[in-house]
Short mmCIF file of C-alpha atoms in Angstrom, two decimals:
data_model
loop_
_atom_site.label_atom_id
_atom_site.label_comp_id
_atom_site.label_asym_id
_atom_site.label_seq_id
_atom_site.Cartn_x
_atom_site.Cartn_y
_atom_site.Cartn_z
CA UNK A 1 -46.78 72.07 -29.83
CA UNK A 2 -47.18 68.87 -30.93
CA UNK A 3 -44.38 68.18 -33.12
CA UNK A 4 -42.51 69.82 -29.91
CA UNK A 5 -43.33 66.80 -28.45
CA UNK A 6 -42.95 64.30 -31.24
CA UNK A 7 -39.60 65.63 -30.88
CA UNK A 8 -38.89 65.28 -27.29
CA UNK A 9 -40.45 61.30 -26.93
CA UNK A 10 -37.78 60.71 -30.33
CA UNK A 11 -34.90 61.96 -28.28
CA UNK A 12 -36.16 60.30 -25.30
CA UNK A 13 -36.70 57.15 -27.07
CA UNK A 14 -33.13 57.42 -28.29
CA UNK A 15 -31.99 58.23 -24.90
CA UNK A 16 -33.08 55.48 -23.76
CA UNK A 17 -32.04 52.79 -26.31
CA UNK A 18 -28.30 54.65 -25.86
CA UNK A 19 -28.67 54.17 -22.18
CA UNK A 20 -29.51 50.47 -22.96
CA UNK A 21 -27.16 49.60 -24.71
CA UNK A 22 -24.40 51.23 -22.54
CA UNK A 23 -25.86 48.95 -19.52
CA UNK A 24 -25.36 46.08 -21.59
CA UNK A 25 -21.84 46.56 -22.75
CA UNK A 26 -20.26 47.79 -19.69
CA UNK A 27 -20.46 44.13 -18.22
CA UNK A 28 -18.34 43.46 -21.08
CA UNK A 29 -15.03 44.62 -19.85
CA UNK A 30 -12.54 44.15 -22.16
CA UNK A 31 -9.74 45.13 -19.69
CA UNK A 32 -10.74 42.15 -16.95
CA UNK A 33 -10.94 39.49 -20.02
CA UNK A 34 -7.25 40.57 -21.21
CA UNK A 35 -6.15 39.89 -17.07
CA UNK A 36 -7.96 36.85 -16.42
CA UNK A 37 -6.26 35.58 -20.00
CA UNK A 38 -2.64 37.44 -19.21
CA UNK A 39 -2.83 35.40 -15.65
CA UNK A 40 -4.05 32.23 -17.36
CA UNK A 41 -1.01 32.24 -19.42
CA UNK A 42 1.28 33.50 -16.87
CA UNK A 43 -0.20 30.51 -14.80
CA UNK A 44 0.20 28.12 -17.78
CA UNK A 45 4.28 29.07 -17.82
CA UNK A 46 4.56 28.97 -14.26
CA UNK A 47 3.53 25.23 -14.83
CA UNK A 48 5.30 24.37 -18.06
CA UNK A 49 8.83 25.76 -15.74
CA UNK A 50 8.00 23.64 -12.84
CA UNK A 51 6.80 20.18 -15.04
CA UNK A 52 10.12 21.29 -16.56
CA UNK A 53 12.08 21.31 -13.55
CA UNK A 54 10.10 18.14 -11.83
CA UNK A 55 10.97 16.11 -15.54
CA UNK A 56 15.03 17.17 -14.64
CA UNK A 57 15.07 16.12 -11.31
CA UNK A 58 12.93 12.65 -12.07
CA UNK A 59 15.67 12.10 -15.00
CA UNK A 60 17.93 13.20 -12.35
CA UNK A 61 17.15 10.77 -9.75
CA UNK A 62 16.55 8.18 -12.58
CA UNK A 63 20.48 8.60 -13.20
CA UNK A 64 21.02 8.78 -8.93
CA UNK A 65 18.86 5.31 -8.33
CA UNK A 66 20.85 3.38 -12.09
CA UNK A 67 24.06 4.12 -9.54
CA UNK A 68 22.34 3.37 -6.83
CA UNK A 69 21.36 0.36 -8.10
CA UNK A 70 25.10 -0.63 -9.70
CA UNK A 71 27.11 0.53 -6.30
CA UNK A 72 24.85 -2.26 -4.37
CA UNK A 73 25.58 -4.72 -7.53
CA UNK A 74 29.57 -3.91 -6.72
CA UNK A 75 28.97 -4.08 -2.53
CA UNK A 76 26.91 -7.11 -3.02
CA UNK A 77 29.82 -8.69 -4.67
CA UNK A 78 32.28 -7.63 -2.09
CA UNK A 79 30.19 -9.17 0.60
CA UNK A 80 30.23 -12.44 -1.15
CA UNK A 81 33.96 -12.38 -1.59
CA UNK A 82 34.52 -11.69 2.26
CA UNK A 83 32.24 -15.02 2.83
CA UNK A 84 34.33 -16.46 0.33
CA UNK A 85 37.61 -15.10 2.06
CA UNK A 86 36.30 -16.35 4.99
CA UNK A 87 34.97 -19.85 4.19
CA UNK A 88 38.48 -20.61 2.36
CA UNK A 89 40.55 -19.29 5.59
CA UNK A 90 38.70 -22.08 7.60
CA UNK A 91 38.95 -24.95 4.71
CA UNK A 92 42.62 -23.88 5.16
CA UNK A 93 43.23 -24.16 8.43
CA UNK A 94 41.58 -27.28 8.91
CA UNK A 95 43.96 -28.53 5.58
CA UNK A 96 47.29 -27.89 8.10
CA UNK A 97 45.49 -29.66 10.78
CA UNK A 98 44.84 -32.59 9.05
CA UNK A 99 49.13 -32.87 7.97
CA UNK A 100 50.53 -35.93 9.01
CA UNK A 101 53.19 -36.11 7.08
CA UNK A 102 56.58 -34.20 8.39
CA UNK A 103 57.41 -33.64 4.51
CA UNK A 104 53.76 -32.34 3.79
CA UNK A 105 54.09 -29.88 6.68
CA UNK A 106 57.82 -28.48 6.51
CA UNK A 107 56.69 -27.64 2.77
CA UNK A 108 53.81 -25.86 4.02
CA UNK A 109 55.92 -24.43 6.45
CA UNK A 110 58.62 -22.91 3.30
CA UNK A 111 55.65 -21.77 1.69
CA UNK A 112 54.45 -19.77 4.03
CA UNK A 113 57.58 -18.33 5.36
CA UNK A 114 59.79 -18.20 2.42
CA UNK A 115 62.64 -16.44 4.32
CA UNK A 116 62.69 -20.19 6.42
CA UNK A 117 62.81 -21.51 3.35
CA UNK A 118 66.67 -21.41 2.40
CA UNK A 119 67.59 -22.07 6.47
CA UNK A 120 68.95 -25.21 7.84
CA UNK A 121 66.36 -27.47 9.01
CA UNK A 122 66.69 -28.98 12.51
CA UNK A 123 64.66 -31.81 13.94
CA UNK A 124 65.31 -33.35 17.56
CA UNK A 125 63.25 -35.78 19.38
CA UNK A 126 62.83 -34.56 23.27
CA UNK A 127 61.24 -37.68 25.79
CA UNK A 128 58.62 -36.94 28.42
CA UNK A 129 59.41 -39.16 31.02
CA UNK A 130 55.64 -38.02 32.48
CA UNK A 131 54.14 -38.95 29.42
CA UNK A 132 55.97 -41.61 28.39
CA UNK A 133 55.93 -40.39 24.90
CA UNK A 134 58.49 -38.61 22.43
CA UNK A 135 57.85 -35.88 20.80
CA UNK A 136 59.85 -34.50 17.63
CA UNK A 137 60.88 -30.68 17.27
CA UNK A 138 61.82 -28.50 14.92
CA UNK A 139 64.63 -26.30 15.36
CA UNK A 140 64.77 -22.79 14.52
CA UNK A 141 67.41 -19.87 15.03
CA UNK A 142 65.93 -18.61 18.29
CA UNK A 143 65.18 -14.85 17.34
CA UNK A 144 63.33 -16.29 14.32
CA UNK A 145 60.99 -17.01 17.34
CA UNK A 146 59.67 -12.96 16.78
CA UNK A 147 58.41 -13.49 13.61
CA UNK A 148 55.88 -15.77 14.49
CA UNK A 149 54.74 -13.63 17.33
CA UNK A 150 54.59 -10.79 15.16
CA UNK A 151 52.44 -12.51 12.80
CA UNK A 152 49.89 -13.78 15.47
CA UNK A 153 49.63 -10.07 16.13
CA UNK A 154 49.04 -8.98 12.48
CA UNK A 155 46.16 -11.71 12.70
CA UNK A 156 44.74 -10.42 16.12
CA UNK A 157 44.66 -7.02 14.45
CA UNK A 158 43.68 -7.99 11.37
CA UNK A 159 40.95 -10.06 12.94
CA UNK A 160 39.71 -6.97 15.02
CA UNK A 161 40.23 -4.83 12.09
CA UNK A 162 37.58 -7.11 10.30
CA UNK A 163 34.60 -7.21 12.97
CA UNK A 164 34.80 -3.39 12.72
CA UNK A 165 34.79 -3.47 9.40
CA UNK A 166 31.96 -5.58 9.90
CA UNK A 167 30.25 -3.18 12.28
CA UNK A 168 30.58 -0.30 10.13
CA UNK A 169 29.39 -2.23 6.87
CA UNK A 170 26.25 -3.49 9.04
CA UNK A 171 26.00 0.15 10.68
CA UNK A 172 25.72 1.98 6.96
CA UNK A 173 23.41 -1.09 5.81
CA UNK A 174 20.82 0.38 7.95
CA UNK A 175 21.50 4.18 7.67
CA UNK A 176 21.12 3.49 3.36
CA UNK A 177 17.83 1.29 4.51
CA UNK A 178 17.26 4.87 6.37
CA UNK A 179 17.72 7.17 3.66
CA UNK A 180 16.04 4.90 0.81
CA UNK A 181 12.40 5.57 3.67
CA UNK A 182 12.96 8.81 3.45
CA UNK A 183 13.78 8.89 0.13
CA UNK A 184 10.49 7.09 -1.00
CA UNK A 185 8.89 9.51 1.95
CA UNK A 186 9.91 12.14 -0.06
CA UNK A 187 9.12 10.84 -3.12
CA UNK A 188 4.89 10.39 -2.09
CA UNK A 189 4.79 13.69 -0.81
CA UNK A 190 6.07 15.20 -4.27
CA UNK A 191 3.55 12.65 -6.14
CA UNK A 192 0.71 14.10 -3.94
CA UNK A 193 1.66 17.95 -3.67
CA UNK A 194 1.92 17.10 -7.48
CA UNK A 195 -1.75 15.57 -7.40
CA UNK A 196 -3.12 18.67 -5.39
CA UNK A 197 -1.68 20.94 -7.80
CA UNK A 198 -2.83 19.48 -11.14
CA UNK A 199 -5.76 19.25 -9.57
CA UNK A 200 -6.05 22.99 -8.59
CA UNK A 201 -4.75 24.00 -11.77
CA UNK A 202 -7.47 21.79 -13.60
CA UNK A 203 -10.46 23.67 -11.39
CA UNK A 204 -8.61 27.00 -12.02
CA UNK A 205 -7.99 27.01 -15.64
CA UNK A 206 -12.10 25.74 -16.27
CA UNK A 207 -13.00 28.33 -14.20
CA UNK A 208 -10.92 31.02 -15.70
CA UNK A 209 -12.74 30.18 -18.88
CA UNK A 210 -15.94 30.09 -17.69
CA UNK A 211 -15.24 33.14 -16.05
CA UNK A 212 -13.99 34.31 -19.44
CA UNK A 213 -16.97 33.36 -21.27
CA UNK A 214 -19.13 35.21 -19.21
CA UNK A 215 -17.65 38.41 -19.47
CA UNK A 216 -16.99 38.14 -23.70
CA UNK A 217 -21.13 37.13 -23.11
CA UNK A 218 -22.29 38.71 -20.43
CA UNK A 219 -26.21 38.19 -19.26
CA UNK A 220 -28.13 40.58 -21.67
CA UNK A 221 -30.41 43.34 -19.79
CA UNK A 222 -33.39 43.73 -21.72
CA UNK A 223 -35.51 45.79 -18.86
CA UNK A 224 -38.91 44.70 -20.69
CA UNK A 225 -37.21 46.19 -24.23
CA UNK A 226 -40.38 44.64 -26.34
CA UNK A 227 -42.44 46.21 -23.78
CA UNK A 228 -40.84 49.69 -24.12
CA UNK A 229 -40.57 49.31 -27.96
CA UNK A 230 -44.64 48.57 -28.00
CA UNK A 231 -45.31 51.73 -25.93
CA UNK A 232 -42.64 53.88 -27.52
CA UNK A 233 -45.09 52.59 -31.20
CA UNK A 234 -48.06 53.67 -29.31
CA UNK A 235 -46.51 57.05 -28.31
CA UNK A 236 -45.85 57.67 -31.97
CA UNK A 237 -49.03 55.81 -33.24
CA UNK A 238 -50.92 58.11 -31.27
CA UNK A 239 -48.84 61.38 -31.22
CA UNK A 240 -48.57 61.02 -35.42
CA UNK A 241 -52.89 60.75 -35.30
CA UNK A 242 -53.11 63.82 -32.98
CA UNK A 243 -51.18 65.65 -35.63
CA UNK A 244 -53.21 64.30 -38.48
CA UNK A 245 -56.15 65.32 -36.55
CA UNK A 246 -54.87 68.39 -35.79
CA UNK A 247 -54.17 69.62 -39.45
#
């Protein structure tokens, strides 16, 4: 009867260090630790394609702003010419007005009608009696008379032609002074969804390895074992005298 039960607290004993140890390692689940890795790299390549992308499109706009940048350099310059244009147009002007000579200004005249240039030149002096003062004209075929009007209207046109020109230039100023706000609008709220993501991903990826770590070492469930071992000694301690005693 005895060794019955010598028999029975062994198998019980073994029992429970099998149930034990089955507690302990079924917190270590091999299955979750190969997802929590398998999305940790998934995660990882998710980011390497977007800092990818985000490096193409900053190269990208790198390349966009360098033209940017050179277009102004070339519309900068055109501005300055149309001052220039329009400084030397009044420093010319004032140049005819200040002619006195008749020479001096029926030269200026050839030059800037050349089809005058090979015509017979006229001059008459006409009296004003109310003025008391005579006056010298030149003479001119009389339909010659339309080229000078339509030149004043080239120059009325042209002159209108320029203030809208002006208008628009001044107009697109502004809607590039627009875009470049909402360009650098843009640009901030990239640099801080960029921010909150590295951020994120920092927190997530240390706390997909701690999570790691603690289910390759999960806590260990003892359940008193030194306790158990001591009485499990004194079970056989005391069941192996009984059966000395008994023989």
């Amino acid at each position: 009867m005895l060794k019955k039960t010598l028999v029975a607290v062994s198998v019980f004993a073994v029992l429970l260090l099998i149930a034990l140890s089955w507690l302990t390692a079924r917190y270590v689940d091999q299955e979750e630790i190969n997802r929590a890795r398998l999305e940790m790299q998934q995660l990882r390549a998710s980011r390497d394609s977007i800092l990818t992308v985000v490096a193409f499109k900053d190269s990208l706009q790198q390349l966009l702003q360098e033209k940017i940048d050179e277009k102004q350099v070339i519309v900068a310059n055109l501005r300055m010419q149309v001052d220039l244009l329009e400084q030397r147009r009044q420093a010319d002007q004032l140049t005819v007005r200040t002619i006195r000579k008749e020479e001096e200004l029926q030269k200026r005249l050839e030059q800037t009608f050349p089809e005058m240039a090979g015509s017979d030149w006229g001059v008459t002096e006409v009296y004003n009696e109310e003025q008391d003062i005579s006056l010298r004209y030149l003479l001119i075929p009389f339909w010659f008379s339309e080229t000078f009007i339509i030149d004043h209207q080239n120059s009325l046109n042209y002159q209108a032609q320029r203030d809208k020109l002006l208008q628009v230039d001044s107009l697109q100023s502004t809607v590039i002074a627009l875009k470049d706000s909402v360009f650098t609008l843009e640009k901030q709220k990239s640099e801080a969804f960029k921010a909150g993501y590295d951020q994120a991903y920092a927190k997530y990826d240390s706390l997909n390895s701690k999570y790691i770590a603690l289910l390759q070492k999960p806590p260990q469930i003892t359940f008193g074992i030194p306790q158990w071992s001591a009485i499990l000694a004194g079970y056989g301690l005391g069941i192996g005298t009984a059966v000395l005693l008994g023989r």
